[in-house]
């Protein structure tokens, strides 16, 4: 690695490629590095009381917020944690649901050659059906089953339901699920050997629908990550082996797929009981230049959030496993995703030919992939009425030709000079007292969480700043020293309690969104932190500023200018930008004020 850049430049996210040259992005230097000695006091949940080593480990599977409760699912257990409680050393659940595999299921699982540790009931689906019921599925010793439980008391409600095509068989397999319009949409594998990947709709009115079985043009070894409902569609985010990759070997591409909520399947001749609206497109997260550098492997993606007034999703992407370690955070607008699905389709005319775009004039009518009764297909009451030509085309052409570009066509943030990859993401798009900043929290394989100020403007999204590098994993409290256990599996951000829940396989750690007290009584360090959650108060301390508090503190999130502030000898001082402010700004009271962001509010 080359010499370290000056601090002013090191806080800029990317070194822009020079015309005619290929440039690999440099890593940002964090304004503050928070080590284990500081974070070891943060409260931890590990699925068993402190000092009790006889119980099994957590084996974290998922966590989701329902009302003011965080549901944490693991092996044989679901724990309910109040998001409104404050915790000191240990996170204590207020309720626990136990659902174990039956003895017969465990015995059958072992007879099929599985290790006994794999034959437990790993909870893989936990989604609210309505205000009263939550739908929970578990692997149940490689015989997946589902149940309804009442939200108020966690009592079992009704009868067990088969988990086939709703829940994976193996805890290591990925899956997603959500209810939309009273129907369950799930993406998983539907067989013991994990050869039948499926996107499936069941329950509610009408017959079940699914993707075509064993068709690599539809799904090829997918790794499902997330699903969201948006408008008239349900969108699925996943990565898979790219069927269109023409070079030797395999490549993984990131995808977004879409289906119509009013899809009823095809006719008795074509696509009966299968999706007629399934289309998918590649997500392009790359660093531009003469030679694009691609981050093809999506690891995590958020719900739809608002960025500059645009509904968008934010994801973490990495390089291929057999290439240089590298990671990036990219954002995609839902409008750009919809635009890709209005574009041309991709096809391969023969097994040996390259993939090319289908000319628009060769598309049948109504346009394949449309929702019946809407737009170009408004003349058709249901998808069952679609002509065979439309159904046959979408059956063999689910892939769009154009990839979805990221916002501003480059990443928000990259990490390429370390051996670990990034794994999870959570976003606060209303950070700071004015609720006008976007802060991204990113988990990693190394137990480290990065906190990034994403300076989203109308013209550029990549001028981001690495605020903190936080060593979160607590090997003592999590009772694990294995390297694999340091991997951040999931992040949940709770803005109301100012907390971030960081999930590892053996524990969940809660960290605050900010550490303003680290700057103590050092004015210079507080301003240099550029943390939208922190402000300098008149009585001489750096403290967390509440959302909506519009006066009585100093901030300079835009520049962190400390040119007129003295050093804090013997006090906690972190790196700062001490160069003069840009010419278009004006200074007063030791704080840089810009025309766009006016945050000096001293009373």
Coordinates of C-alpha atoms in Angstrom, one line a residue:
X1 CA 0.0 0.0 0.0
X2 CA 1.3 3.4 -0.9
X3 CA 2.0 6.3 1.5
X4 CA -0.9 7.5 3.6
X5 CA -2.7 10.4 2.1
X6 CA -3.0 13.8 3.9
X7 CA -5.9 13.8 6.3
X8 CA -8.0 16.1 4.3
X9 CA -7.9 13.8 1.3
X10 CA -8.1 10.6 3.3
X11 CA -11.5 11.5 4.5
X12 CA -12.8 11.6 0.9
X13 CA -14.2 8.2 0.0
X14 CA -12.7 7.4 -3.3
X15 CA -9.7 8.5 -5.3
X16 CA -11.4 9.3 -8.5
X17 CA -10.1 7.5 -11.6
X18 CA -7.9 9.6 -13.9
X19 CA -9.1 9.8 -17.6
X20 CA -7.5 7.0 -19.5
X21 CA -6.4 5.1 -16.4
X22 CA -7.8 2.4 -14.2
X23 CA -7.8 3.3 -10.6
X24 CA -8.4 1.0 -7.6
X25 CA -10.1 2.9 -4.7
X26 CA -8.2 3.9 -1.7
X27 CA -9.6 3.2 1.8
X28 CA -10.8 6.0 4.1
X29 CA -9.1 6.6 7.4
X30 CA -11.6 6.6 10.3
X31 CA -11.8 9.8 12.3
X32 CA -12.1 7.7 15.4
X33 CA -11.1 4.1 16.1
X34 CA -13.0 2.6 19.0
X35 CA -11.2 -0.5 20.4
X36 CA -12.3 -3.5 22.4
X37 CA -11.3 -2.0 25.7
X38 CA -14.0 0.7 25.2
X39 CA -16.7 -1.5 23.7
X40 CA -16.4 -4.5 26.1
X41 CA -18.7 -2.7 28.5
X42 CA -21.6 -2.8 26.0
X43 CA -24.5 -5.1 27.0
X44 CA -24.6 -8.5 25.3
X45 CA -27.3 -11.1 24.8
X46 CA -26.2 -14.7 24.2
X47 CA -29.3 -16.8 24.8
X48 CA -28.4 -18.0 28.3
X49 CA -27.7 -16.3 31.6
X50 CA -24.2 -15.2 32.5
X51 CA -22.2 -18.0 34.1
X52 CA -24.5 -20.7 32.7
X53 CA -22.4 -22.7 30.3
X54 CA -24.6 -25.8 30.4
X55 CA -27.1 -24.5 27.9
X56 CA -26.3 -24.6 24.2
X57 CA -25.1 -21.5 22.3
X58 CA -27.5 -19.1 20.6
X59 CA -26.9 -20.2 17.0
X60 CA -28.4 -16.9 15.8
X61 CA -30.6 -17.1 12.7
X62 CA -32.5 -13.8 12.5
X63 CA -33.9 -10.8 14.3
X64 CA -36.8 -8.6 13.5
X65 CA -38.7 -5.7 15.1
X66 CA -42.5 -6.1 15.8
X67 CA -44.0 -3.1 17.6
X68 CA -41.5 -2.2 20.4
X69 CA -40.0 -5.7 20.6
X70 CA -37.0 -7.2 19.0
X71 CA -37.5 -10.9 18.2
X72 CA -34.2 -12.8 18.2
X73 CA -34.5 -16.3 16.7
X74 CA -31.9 -19.0 17.2
X75 CA -31.8 -22.8 17.8
X76 CA -35.0 -24.1 19.4
X77 CA -35.8 -20.6 20.8
X78 CA -37.2 -17.2 20.1
X79 CA -36.4 -14.5 22.5
X80 CA -38.3 -11.2 23.0
X81 CA -36.3 -8.2 23.9
X82 CA -37.8 -4.9 24.8
X83 CA -36.4 -2.0 22.7
X84 CA -37.5 0.5 25.4
X85 CA -35.5 -1.0 28.2
X86 CA -32.0 0.2 29.1
X87 CA -29.4 -2.5 29.6
X88 CA -26.1 -2.3 31.4
X89 CA -24.0 -5.5 31.1
X90 CA -26.5 -8.0 29.8
X91 CA -29.5 -7.9 27.6
X92 CA -32.4 -9.7 29.4
X93 CA -35.3 -11.0 27.3
X94 CA -38.7 -10.5 28.9
X95 CA -40.2 -13.6 27.2
X96 CA -39.0 -16.8 25.5
X97 CA -40.6 -19.2 23.2
X98 CA -39.2 -22.8 23.0
X99 CA -40.0 -25.0 20.0
X100 CA -37.8 -28.1 19.7
X101 CA -37.7 -30.7 17.0
X102 CA -39.8 -33.8 17.9
X103 CA -38.0 -37.0 18.9
X104 CA -39.1 -38.8 15.7
X105 CA -37.9 -35.9 13.5
X106 CA -34.5 -35.9 15.2
X107 CA -34.2 -39.6 14.8
X108 CA -35.2 -39.5 11.1
X109 CA -32.7 -36.6 10.6
X110 CA -29.9 -38.7 12.1
X111 CA -30.8 -41.7 10.0
X112 CA -30.5 -39.5 6.8
X113 CA -26.9 -38.9 7.7
X114 CA -27.0 -35.6 9.4
X115 CA -25.0 -34.7 12.6
X116 CA -27.2 -34.5 15.7
X117 CA -26.3 -30.8 16.0
X118 CA -27.9 -30.2 12.7
X119 CA -31.2 -31.9 13.7
X120 CA -32.5 -29.2 16.0
X121 CA -35.2 -26.7 15.1
X122 CA -33.5 -23.6 13.8
X123 CA -36.0 -20.8 13.5
X124 CA -35.7 -19.4 9.9
X125 CA -39.0 -17.6 9.4
X126 CA -40.6 -15.0 11.7
X127 CA -43.0 -12.6 10.1
X128 CA -46.2 -10.9 11.5
X129 CA -49.4 -12.0 9.8
X130 CA -51.4 -9.2 11.4
X131 CA -51.6 -7.3 14.7
X132 CA -52.4 -10.5 16.6
X133 CA -50.5 -13.3 15.0
X134 CA -46.8 -14.0 14.1
X135 CA -45.9 -16.8 11.6
X136 CA -42.9 -18.8 12.6
X137 CA -41.1 -21.7 10.8
X138 CA -38.2 -23.9 11.8
X139 CA -36.1 -26.5 10.2
X140 CA -37.4 -29.1 12.6
X141 CA -34.7 -31.7 12.1
X142 CA -34.7 -31.3 8.2
X143 CA -38.5 -31.6 8.2
X144 CA -39.5 -27.9 8.1
X145 CA -42.7 -26.9 9.9
X146 CA -44.6 -23.7 10.6
X147 CA -46.9 -22.4 13.3
X148 CA -48.9 -19.4 14.2
X149 CA -48.3 -17.8 17.6
X150 CA -50.2 -15.1 19.4
X151 CA -48.2 -11.9 19.7
X152 CA -49.6 -10.9 23.1
X153 CA -48.6 -14.1 25.0
X154 CA -46.7 -16.3 22.4
X155 CA -49.3 -19.1 22.7
X156 CA -49.5 -21.6 19.9
X157 CA -52.6 -20.8 17.8
X158 CA -54.1 -23.4 15.4
X159 CA -52.3 -26.4 13.9
X160 CA -48.8 -27.0 12.5
X161 CA -48.4 -26.3 8.8
X162 CA -45.9 -27.8 6.4
X163 CA -42.9 -25.6 5.9
X164 CA -42.1 -27.0 2.5
X165 CA -41.2 -24.1 0.1
X166 CA -41.7 -21.7 3.0
X167 CA -38.7 -22.6 5.2
X168 CA -35.3 -24.3 4.3
X169 CA -34.3 -27.7 5.6
X170 CA -30.9 -26.7 6.7
X171 CA -29.9 -23.8 9.1
X172 CA -27.1 -22.9 6.7
X173 CA -29.5 -22.3 3.8
X174 CA -30.8 -18.7 3.3
X175 CA -34.4 -17.7 2.9
X176 CA -36.7 -14.8 3.0
X177 CA -40.5 -14.4 3.7
X178 CA -43.1 -11.7 4.0
X179 CA -46.9 -11.3 4.0
X180 CA -48.4 -9.1 1.3
X181 CA -52.2 -8.7 0.9
X182 CA -52.7 -11.7 3.2
X183 CA -50.5 -14.1 1.2
X184 CA -47.1 -15.5 2.2
X185 CA -44.3 -14.9 -0.3
X186 CA -41.2 -17.0 0.4
X187 CA -37.9 -17.8 -1.2
X188 CA -36.0 -20.8 -0.2
X189 CA -35.1 -24.4 -1.2
X190 CA -38.0 -26.9 -1.4
X191 CA -36.2 -30.2 -1.0
X192 CA -33.8 -32.1 1.3
X193 CA -30.9 -32.0 -1.2
X194 CA -31.3 -28.2 -1.8
X195 CA -31.6 -28.6 -5.5
X196 CA -35.0 -27.1 -5.9
X197 CA -34.7 -23.3 -5.4
X198 CA -38.1 -21.6 -5.4
X199 CA -39.9 -18.3 -5.0
X200 CA -43.3 -19.3 -3.8
X201 CA -46.6 -17.8 -2.9
X202 CA -49.0 -19.6 -0.6
X203 CA -51.8 -19.2 1.9
X204 CA -54.6 -16.7 1.4
X205 CA -57.0 -16.9 -1.6
X206 CA -56.2 -18.7 -4.8
X207 CA -53.8 -21.5 -5.7
X208 CA -50.1 -21.5 -4.8
X209 CA -47.6 -20.2 -7.4
X210 CA -43.9 -20.9 -7.8
X211 CA -40.9 -20.5 -10.1
X212 CA -40.2 -23.2 -12.7
X213 CA -38.5 -26.2 -11.1
X214 CA -34.8 -26.9 -12.1
X215 CA -34.7 -24.1 -14.7
X216 CA -31.3 -22.3 -14.4
X217 CA -32.6 -19.4 -16.5
X218 CA -35.0 -18.6 -13.7
X219 CA -32.9 -19.4 -10.6
X220 CA -29.3 -20.9 -10.5
X221 CA -28.1 -21.7 -7.0
X222 CA -29.6 -18.5 -5.5
X223 CA -28.7 -17.1 -2.1
X224 CA -31.8 -15.2 -1.0
X225 CA -31.3 -12.0 1.1
X226 CA -34.4 -9.9 1.3
X227 CA -37.9 -9.3 0.0
X228 CA -40.0 -6.1 0.0
X229 CA -43.5 -5.1 -1.0
X230 CA -43.6 -2.0 -3.2
X231 CA -46.7 -0.9 -5.1
X232 CA -48.2 -3.6 -7.1
X233 CA -45.2 -5.9 -6.8
X234 CA -43.1 -7.9 -4.5
X235 CA -39.3 -7.6 -5.0
X236 CA -36.7 -10.2 -4.1
X237 CA -33.0 -9.5 -3.7
X238 CA -30.5 -12.3 -4.0
X239 CA -27.3 -13.5 -5.6
X240 CA -26.9 -16.4 -7.9
X241 CA -24.6 -18.1 -10.4
X242 CA -24.8 -16.0 -13.6
X243 CA -26.2 -18.0 -16.5
X244 CA -25.2 -15.3 -18.9
X245 CA -21.5 -15.3 -17.8
X246 CA -19.7 -16.4 -20.9
X247 CA -16.1 -16.8 -19.7
X248 CA -14.7 -20.0 -18.3
X249 CA -15.7 -20.9 -14.7
X250 CA -18.5 -19.5 -12.7
X251 CA -19.4 -16.0 -11.6
X252 CA -21.9 -14.8 -9.0
X253 CA -24.1 -11.8 -9.9
X254 CA -26.4 -9.8 -7.6
X255 CA -30.1 -9.7 -8.7
X256 CA -33.4 -8.1 -8.1
X257 CA -36.5 -10.0 -9.2
X258 CA -40.1 -8.8 -9.4
X259 CA -43.5 -10.5 -9.5
X260 CA -47.0 -9.0 -9.7
X261 CA -49.1 -9.4 -6.6
X262 CA -52.2 -10.1 -8.8
X263 CA -50.4 -12.9 -10.7
X264 CA -52.7 -15.9 -10.9
X265 CA -50.4 -18.1 -13.0
X266 CA -50.7 -19.0 -16.7
X267 CA -53.2 -21.0 -18.7
X268 CA -53.6 -24.8 -18.7
X269 CA -51.2 -24.9 -21.7
X270 CA -48.4 -22.6 -20.5
X271 CA -47.1 -21.7 -17.0
X272 CA -50.1 -23.2 -15.1
X273 CA -49.5 -22.7 -11.4
X274 CA -46.3 -20.8 -12.2
X275 CA -45.5 -17.1 -12.2
X276 CA -46.3 -15.2 -15.4
X277 CA -44.7 -12.0 -14.2
X278 CA -41.3 -13.2 -12.9
X279 CA -38.5 -11.0 -14.3
X280 CA -35.0 -10.3 -12.9
X281 CA -32.2 -7.9 -13.5
X282 CA -28.5 -7.6 -12.4
X283 CA -27.6 -5.0 -9.8
X284 CA -24.5 -3.1 -10.8
X285 CA -22.3 -2.0 -7.9
X286 CA -19.0 -0.9 -9.4
X287 CA -16.2 1.7 -9.4
X288 CA -16.2 3.5 -12.8
X289 CA -13.2 4.1 -14.9
X290 CA -11.6 2.9 -18.0
X291 CA -11.8 -0.6 -16.5
X292 CA -14.8 -0.9 -14.2
X293 CA -14.1 -2.7 -10.9
X294 CA -17.1 -4.7 -9.9
X295 CA -18.5 -5.7 -6.5
X296 CA -20.8 -8.5 -7.7
X297 CA -21.7 -10.4 -4.6
X298 CA -24.5 -8.9 -2.6
X299 CA -24.3 -9.7 1.2
X300 CA -27.1 -7.6 2.7
X301 CA -29.7 -5.1 1.7
X302 CA -32.0 -2.8 3.6
X303 CA -35.8 -2.2 3.4
X304 CA -36.9 0.6 1.1
X305 CA -35.8 4.0 2.6
X306 CA -36.0 7.6 1.4
X307 CA -32.8 9.1 0.1
X308 CA -33.1 12.7 -1.2
X309 CA -36.8 12.1 -1.6
X310 CA -36.2 9.0 -3.7
X311 CA -37.4 5.5 -2.4
X312 CA -34.2 3.4 -2.5
X313 CA -32.5 0.4 -1.1
X314 CA -28.9 0.2 0.2
X315 CA -26.8 -2.9 0.0
X316 CA -23.4 -4.3 0.9
X317 CA -21.5 -5.9 -2.0
X318 CA -18.2 -7.8 -2.1
X319 CA -15.8 -9.1 -4.8
X320 CA -15.9 -12.7 -5.9
X321 CA -14.5 -15.1 -3.4
X322 CA -11.6 -16.1 -5.7
X323 CA -10.5 -12.4 -6.3
X324 CA -9.0 -9.6 -4.3
X325 CA -10.9 -9.0 -1.1
X326 CA -13.0 -5.8 -1.5
X327 CA -16.4 -4.5 -0.4
X328 CA -18.6 -1.6 -1.3
X329 CA -21.9 0.0 -0.3
X330 CA -24.2 0.9 -3.1
X331 CA -27.7 2.4 -3.2
X332 CA -30.3 1.8 -5.8
X333 CA -33.5 3.7 -6.5
X334 CA -36.7 1.8 -6.9
X335 CA -37.4 4.0 -10.0
X336 CA -34.2 2.8 -11.6
X337 CA -35.2 -0.8 -10.8
X338 CA -38.6 -0.3 -12.4
X339 CA -36.9 1.3 -15.4
X340 CA -34.7 -1.8 -15.9
X341 CA -37.8 -3.9 -16.0
X342 CA -39.3 -1.7 -18.7
X343 CA -36.2 -2.2 -20.8
X344 CA -35.1 -5.0 -23.2
X345 CA -34.9 -8.7 -22.4
X346 CA -31.8 -10.8 -22.8
X347 CA -31.6 -14.1 -24.6
X348 CA -29.3 -16.9 -25.6
X349 CA -30.4 -18.3 -29.0
X350 CA -28.3 -21.5 -28.7
X351 CA -26.5 -23.1 -25.8
X352 CA -23.1 -22.1 -27.4
X353 CA -24.0 -18.5 -28.4
X354 CA -23.5 -15.3 -26.5
X355 CA -26.3 -13.6 -24.7
X356 CA -27.8 -10.6 -26.7
X357 CA -30.7 -8.2 -26.3
X358 CA -34.1 -9.0 -27.8
X359 CA -35.2 -6.3 -30.2
X360 CA -38.2 -4.5 -29.0
X361 CA -40.2 -5.2 -32.2
X362 CA -39.9 -9.0 -31.5
X363 CA -41.7 -8.8 -28.2
X364 CA -45.2 -10.3 -28.1
X365 CA -48.2 -8.4 -26.9
X366 CA -49.1 -7.7 -24.2
X367 CA -45.5 -7.1 -23.0
X368 CA -44.2 -10.1 -21.1
X369 CA -43.8 -9.5 -17.3
X370 CA -46.7 -7.0 -17.1
X371 CA -49.4 -7.2 -14.5
X372 CA -52.8 -8.2 -15.8
X373 CA -55.4 -5.4 -15.9
X374 CA -52.7 -2.6 -15.8
X375 CA -50.7 -0.6 -18.3
X376 CA -49.8 -2.5 -21.4
X377 CA -51.9 -5.5 -20.2
X378 CA -55.0 -3.6 -19.1
X379 CA -57.1 -5.4 -21.7
X380 CA -56.6 -8.7 -19.9
X381 CA -58.6 -9.4 -16.7
X382 CA -56.2 -12.0 -15.3
X383 CA -52.8 -13.5 -16.2
X384 CA -54.6 -16.7 -17.0
X385 CA -56.0 -14.9 -20.1
X386 CA -52.6 -14.0 -21.5
X387 CA -51.9 -15.4 -25.0
X388 CA -49.6 -18.3 -25.3
X389 CA -47.0 -16.2 -27.1
X390 CA -46.6 -13.9 -24.1
X391 CA -46.4 -16.8 -21.7
X392 CA -44.0 -18.8 -23.8
X393 CA -41.7 -15.7 -24.1
X394 CA -41.6 -14.9 -20.4
X395 CA -41.0 -18.6 -19.6
X396 CA -37.8 -18.6 -21.6
X397 CA -36.8 -14.9 -21.1
X398 CA -36.9 -13.9 -17.4
X399 CA -33.6 -11.9 -17.5
X400 CA -33.5 -8.3 -18.5
X401 CA -30.7 -7.0 -20.7
X402 CA -29.7 -3.8 -18.7
X403 CA -28.3 -3.9 -15.2
X404 CA -29.7 -1.5 -12.6
X405 CA -27.2 1.3 -12.0
X406 CA -26.4 2.5 -8.5
X407 CA -27.3 6.0 -7.5
X408 CA -24.7 8.4 -9.0
X409 CA -23.3 5.3 -10.7
X410 CA -20.6 4.7 -8.0
X411 CA -20.5 3.3 -4.5
X412 CA -21.2 5.3 -1.4
X413 CA -18.2 3.7 0.3
X414 CA -15.5 1.1 -0.4
X415 CA -13.2 -1.0 1.6
X416 CA -10.4 -2.7 -0.4
X417 CA -7.2 -2.5 1.6
X418 CA -8.1 -5.0 4.3
X419 CA -8.3 -8.8 4.3
X420 CA -11.9 -8.9 5.6
X421 CA -15.1 -8.3 3.7
X422 CA -18.2 -6.4 4.7
X423 CA -21.3 -8.4 5.5
X424 CA -24.3 -6.4 6.8
X425 CA -25.8 -2.9 6.6
X426 CA -28.3 -0.7 8.5
X427 CA -29.1 2.9 7.6
X428 CA -30.3 5.9 9.6
X429 CA -31.6 8.3 6.9
X430 CA -32.8 10.8 9.5
X431 CA -29.7 11.3 11.6
X432 CA -28.9 14.5 13.5
X433 CA -31.0 17.1 15.3
X434 CA -32.3 18.3 11.9
X435 CA -32.9 14.7 10.8
X436 CA -31.3 15.6 7.4
X437 CA -28.1 13.4 7.4
X438 CA -27.7 9.7 6.3
X439 CA -25.5 7.5 8.5
X440 CA -24.7 4.0 7.3
X441 CA -23.6 1.3 9.8
X442 CA -21.7 -1.6 8.1
X443 CA -20.8 -5.0 9.7
X444 CA -17.8 -7.1 8.7
X445 CA -16.2 -10.5 9.0
X446 CA -13.8 -9.2 11.6
X447 CA -16.3 -8.2 14.3
X448 CA -15.8 -4.5 13.3
X449 CA -18.7 -2.1 12.6
X450 CA -18.0 0.9 10.4
X451 CA -20.0 4.1 10.8
X452 CA -20.1 6.2 7.6
X453 CA -21.5 9.6 7.0
X454 CA -23.1 9.3 3.5
X455 CA -23.1 12.8 2.2
X456 CA -26.0 12.4 -0.2
X457 CA -26.5 15.4 -2.4
X458 CA -28.4 15.8 -5.7
X459 CA -25.1 15.7 -7.6
X460 CA -23.0 13.2 -5.9
X461 CA -23.4 10.3 -3.4
X462 CA -19.8 9.1 -3.1
X463 CA -18.2 11.9 -1.0
X464 CA -18.7 9.9 2.2
X465 CA -16.7 10.1 5.4
X466 CA -15.7 7.1 7.7
X467 CA -16.6 8.5 11.1
X468 CA -15.8 5.5 13.3
X469 CA -14.3 2.0 13.1
X470 CA -15.8 0.1 16.1
X471 CA -14.5 -3.2 17.4
X472 CA -17.7 -4.7 18.6
X473 CA -17.2 -8.5 19.1
X474 CA -16.8 -9.4 22.7
X475 CA -15.1 -12.8 22.9
X476 CA -15.4 -13.0 26.7
X477 CA -19.1 -12.3 26.9
X478 CA -19.9 -14.2 23.7
X479 CA -17.9 -17.1 25.0
X480 CA -16.2 -17.7 21.7
X481 CA -12.7 -17.3 20.2
X482 CA -13.4 -18.8 16.8
X483 CA -12.7 -16.5 13.9
X484 CA -15.9 -17.5 12.2
X485 CA -17.9 -16.3 15.2
X486 CA -16.6 -12.7 14.6
X487 CA -18.7 -12.4 11.4
X488 CA -21.5 -9.8 11.7
X489 CA -24.6 -11.7 10.6
X490 CA -27.2 -8.9 10.9
X491 CA -27.7 -5.3 12.1
X492 CA -30.9 -3.8 13.5
X493 CA -31.0 0.0 14.0
X494 CA -33.5 1.4 16.5
X495 CA -33.5 5.1 16.2
X496 CA -35.9 5.7 19.1
X497 CA -33.5 4.1 21.6
X498 CA -30.4 5.3 19.8
X499 CA -29.1 1.8 19.6
X500 CA -27.7 -0.6 17.1
X501 CA -28.1 -4.4 17.7
X502 CA -25.1 -6.3 16.2
X503 CA -25.7 -10.0 15.7
X504 CA -23.0 -12.7 15.7
X505 CA -23.6 -16.5 15.7
X506 CA -23.2 -16.8 19.4
X507 CA -24.4 -13.4 20.7
X508 CA -26.1 -10.1 20.0
X509 CA -24.3 -6.9 21.2
X510 CA -26.1 -3.5 21.6
X511 CA -24.0 -0.4 20.9
X512 CA -25.2 3.2 21.0
X513 CA -25.3 5.0 17.7
X514 CA -22.8 7.6 19.0
X515 CA -20.0 7.9 21.6
X516 CA -20.0 11.7 22.1
X517 CA -18.6 11.3 25.6
X518 CA -15.3 10.1 24.2
X519 CA -14.6 13.7 23.3
X520 CA -15.2 14.7 26.9
X521 CA -14.5 18.4 27.4
X522 CA -12.4 18.8 24.2
X523 CA -14.1 21.3 22.0
X524 CA -11.8 20.6 19.1
X525 CA -12.2 16.9 19.2
X526 CA -16.0 17.2 19.3
X527 CA -16.2 19.4 16.3
X528 CA -13.7 17.4 14.4
X529 CA -15.7 14.2 14.9
X530 CA -18.3 15.4 12.3
X531 CA -20.8 13.1 14.1
X532 CA -24.4 14.3 13.3
X533 CA -25.5 12.8 16.6
X534 CA -23.0 14.9 18.7
X535 CA -22.8 18.6 19.6
X536 CA -20.7 21.0 21.7
X537 CA -22.7 22.5 24.5
X538 CA -22.1 26.0 26.0
X539 CA -21.2 24.5 29.4
X540 CA -18.2 22.8 27.9
X541 CA -19.0 19.2 27.0
X542 CA -19.6 17.1 23.9
X543 CA -23.0 15.4 24.2
X544 CA -25.7 13.6 22.2
X545 CA -28.1 16.0 20.6
X546 CA -31.7 14.9 20.5
X547 CA -33.6 14.9 17.2
X548 CA -35.5 18.2 16.9
X549 CA -33.2 20.1 19.3
X550 CA -32.4 23.0 17.0
X551 CA -30.5 25.3 19.3
X552 CA -28.0 25.4 22.1
X553 CA -25.0 23.5 20.5
X554 CA -22.3 23.7 17.9
X555 CA -21.7 21.2 15.0
X556 CA -19.8 21.1 11.8
X557 CA -20.8 17.9 10.2
X558 CA -20.0 19.2 6.7
X559 CA -16.3 20.1 7.3
X560 CA -15.3 19.5 10.9
X561 CA -13.3 22.7 10.7
X562 CA -11.2 23.3 13.8
X563 CA -8.8 25.9 12.5
X564 CA -9.6 28.4 15.2
X565 CA -9.8 25.9 18.0
X566 CA -6.9 25.2 20.4
X567 CA -5.6 21.8 21.0
X568 CA -6.8 19.9 24.1
X569 CA -3.6 19.0 26.0
X570 CA -4.2 16.0 28.2
X571 CA -7.7 15.6 26.9
X572 CA -9.1 13.1 24.4
X573 CA -8.3 14.4 20.9
X574 CA -8.9 12.6 17.7
X575 CA -7.8 13.5 14.2
X576 CA -9.4 16.6 12.8
X577 CA -9.4 18.7 9.7
X578 CA -7.7 21.9 10.6
X579 CA -7.3 23.5 7.2
X580 CA -9.2 26.7 6.3
X581 CA -12.8 26.2 5.2
X582 CA -13.7 26.4 1.5
X583 CA -14.0 29.8 -0.1
X584 CA -17.8 29.5 -0.5
X585 CA -18.4 29.1 3.3
X586 CA -18.3 31.7 6.0
X587 CA -17.0 31.3 9.6
X588 CA -18.2 32.4 12.9
X589 CA -17.8 31.3 16.5
X590 CA -15.1 28.7 15.5
X591 CA -17.6 26.9 13.3
X592 CA -17.9 26.6 9.5
X593 CA -21.4 27.4 8.2
X594 CA -22.4 26.5 4.7
X595 CA -25.2 27.8 2.7
X596 CA -26.8 24.3 2.5
X597 CA -26.3 23.1 6.1
X598 CA -26.7 25.8 8.8
X599 CA -26.1 24.0 12.2
X600 CA -24.5 26.7 14.4
X601 CA -27.2 27.3 17.0
X602 CA -25.5 28.8 20.1
X603 CA -27.8 30.5 22.6

